[in-house]
XYZ file of C-alpha atoms in Angstrom:
200
model
C 20.256 -5.484 -31.754
C 23.140 -3.765 -33.688
C 24.584 -2.168 -30.587
C 24.850 -5.478 -28.819
C 26.579 -7.044 -31.760
C 29.226 -4.272 -31.721
C 29.862 -3.580 -28.066
C 29.068 -5.863 -25.052
C 27.539 -3.775 -22.242
C 27.277 -6.303 -19.410
C 29.837 -7.923 -17.273
C 29.370 -11.106 -15.222
C 28.898 -9.030 -12.105
C 26.349 -6.678 -13.561
C 22.826 -6.763 -12.268
C 20.075 -6.460 -14.772
C 17.181 -3.980 -14.212
C 14.093 -5.587 -12.741
C 11.957 -2.658 -11.651
C 12.021 1.015 -10.953
C 10.213 3.180 -8.419
C 8.849 6.665 -9.019
C 10.951 8.938 -6.916
C 9.755 12.360 -8.301
C 6.555 13.669 -9.827
C 6.211 17.174 -11.139
C 2.774 18.065 -12.615
C 1.440 15.657 -15.217
C 3.071 12.255 -15.130
C 1.266 9.009 -16.132
C 2.162 5.353 -15.920
C 0.933 3.404 -18.990
C 0.769 -0.365 -18.236
C 0.861 -2.718 -21.147
C -2.552 -4.296 -20.497
C -4.366 -1.749 -18.307
C -5.534 1.830 -18.512
C -3.100 4.583 -17.864
C -3.111 6.278 -14.491
C -1.446 9.308 -12.702
C 2.026 8.382 -11.257
C 2.539 8.743 -7.494
C 5.739 8.708 -5.419
C 6.833 5.103 -4.758
C 4.767 3.631 -7.619
C 6.505 0.642 -9.107
C 7.218 0.574 -12.875
C 7.860 -2.770 -14.482
C 8.625 -4.234 -17.874
C 5.882 -3.386 -20.356
C 4.831 -0.245 -18.654
C 5.753 3.180 -20.106
C 6.126 6.485 -18.252
C 4.868 9.637 -19.989
C 5.277 13.228 -18.937
C 3.173 16.142 -20.037
C 3.904 19.739 -20.821
C 6.008 21.464 -18.236
C 6.172 18.127 -16.330
C 9.012 15.923 -15.023
C 9.561 12.589 -13.392
C 12.314 10.663 -11.776
C 12.742 6.849 -11.648
C 15.120 4.990 -9.278
C 15.987 1.425 -10.129
C 17.010 -1.176 -7.538
C 20.729 -0.801 -8.441
C 20.393 2.968 -7.927
C 20.454 3.714 -11.701
C 18.526 6.955 -11.958
C 16.467 8.248 -14.883
C 15.122 11.764 -14.957
C 12.487 12.498 -17.646
C 11.813 15.966 -19.019
C 8.494 17.394 -20.311
C 6.708 15.585 -23.117
C 8.786 12.454 -22.770
C 7.862 8.749 -23.104
C 10.154 6.125 -21.531
C 10.186 2.349 -21.126
C 12.677 -0.391 -20.156
C 12.985 -4.074 -20.770
C 12.954 -6.058 -17.487
C 15.866 -8.468 -16.992
C 18.156 -6.520 -19.183
C 19.838 -3.080 -19.084
C 17.957 -1.879 -22.170
C 16.039 1.430 -22.048
C 13.864 3.145 -24.737
C 13.307 6.821 -25.305
C 10.247 7.108 -27.442
C 10.611 10.925 -27.565
C 11.498 13.823 -25.308
C 14.540 14.330 -23.049
C 16.088 12.289 -20.257
C 19.062 12.201 -17.936
C 20.476 8.831 -16.992
C 23.006 8.193 -14.181
C 24.413 4.684 -13.973
C 26.590 3.852 -10.944
C 30.133 2.681 -11.650
C 30.464 -1.094 -11.919
C 26.653 -1.498 -12.482
C 27.162 -2.794 -15.990
C 26.294 0.296 -18.076
C 23.148 0.557 -20.027
C 21.767 0.831 -23.615
C 19.291 3.599 -24.561
C 17.391 3.139 -27.923
C 15.556 5.628 -29.931
C 13.929 4.973 -33.417
C 17.045 6.368 -35.105
C 20.106 5.750 -32.830
C 21.275 3.682 -29.861
C 23.511 4.964 -27.056
C 25.729 2.445 -25.294
C 27.066 3.814 -21.949
C 29.171 2.716 -19.141
C 29.181 3.911 -15.479
C 28.344 7.484 -16.304
C 25.891 10.368 -16.504
C 24.482 11.365 -19.815
C 21.603 13.350 -21.327
C 19.684 12.320 -24.337
C 17.142 14.294 -26.195
C 15.162 12.846 -29.130
C 12.686 14.515 -31.512
C 11.957 12.415 -34.505
C 11.264 15.410 -36.806
C 14.092 17.599 -35.625
C 17.179 16.379 -33.852
C 18.868 14.005 -31.463
C 21.212 15.475 -28.815
C 23.528 13.249 -26.768
C 25.643 14.855 -23.968
C 28.116 13.050 -21.699
C 28.663 14.606 -18.308
C 30.647 11.782 -16.703
C 32.127 8.557 -18.222
C 31.817 7.697 -21.893
C 29.065 6.865 -24.353
C 29.067 5.428 -27.815
C 26.310 6.294 -30.387
C 25.300 3.846 -33.155
C 23.005 4.533 -36.130
C 20.408 1.690 -36.007
C 20.394 1.385 -39.770
C 24.194 1.250 -40.301
C 25.948 -1.834 -38.853
C 29.307 -1.005 -37.275
C 29.227 2.754 -37.615
C 29.600 4.534 -34.262
C 31.024 7.627 -32.596
C 32.680 7.699 -29.085
C 31.506 10.638 -26.930
C 33.684 11.653 -24.080
C 33.006 13.750 -20.848
C 32.135 17.318 -21.738
C 31.238 16.544 -25.322
C 27.944 16.611 -27.251
C 26.784 14.862 -30.382
C 23.801 16.394 -32.396
C 22.404 13.990 -34.953
C 19.812 14.369 -37.718
C 17.238 11.498 -37.072
C 16.711 11.168 -40.871
C 20.409 11.401 -41.809
C 22.689 8.648 -42.797
C 25.945 9.674 -41.073
C 27.189 10.531 -37.562
C 28.994 13.874 -37.076
C 31.964 14.365 -34.812
C 31.157 15.332 -31.225
C 31.754 18.935 -30.101
C 32.719 20.387 -26.694
C 29.956 21.710 -24.470
C 30.086 24.158 -21.514
C 29.130 21.747 -18.642
C 29.228 24.563 -16.003
C 26.566 26.518 -18.020
C 24.564 23.418 -18.699
C 24.382 22.559 -14.998
C 23.052 26.025 -14.185
C 20.386 26.006 -16.947
C 19.159 22.406 -17.310
C 16.125 21.478 -15.372
C 17.116 17.780 -15.479
C 20.276 18.547 -13.472
C 18.302 19.991 -10.532
C 15.904 18.191 -8.223
C 13.205 20.421 -6.748
C 10.920 18.990 -4.039
C 8.414 16.549 -5.626
C 4.896 17.783 -5.943
C 1.518 16.132 -6.276
C 0.599 15.095 -9.776
C -1.656 17.482 -11.615
C -3.157 17.650 -15.094
C -2.347 21.299 -15.288
C 0.153 22.133 -18.075
């Protein structure tokens, strides 16, 4: 992987991700095992390597890993992770990721860019035909284009990077109003979990 060649994410004390448990289900959330039919997600369901989590319209999910790394998924999102690593994949949609300090960071891959983060809280939104939006709330993150070895941009707290998925360069980050974002983003609030429903 290009990102791993450029920046090491793990330390000797870092614990790799082995499994996650579903800690929030809002409306239509499904688990897609690698070799079994999909099924509606329920609170405390275990998500392992090879399984994807997919949310429907106006739906959300939250996953909590064993090291307390937290992933919140927005509507129309598909998410997977590689067991025994700290590698996550966002196939499309929006997510918030909070990695505890000293946990070893994480790497989130989309088809166009990879985000390498350290103990931090970030938001990543990926739409293959429109844009990629990367926001750092705490800590730092570095964005790499998957097709351009060595090219990257550092994003600091309170900054946002918007990338054209089909472009060839990375723009400079810009400042974002975190106070306003915290008031308006559904991923930054945690309402009471509700029973899974197919209603959109």
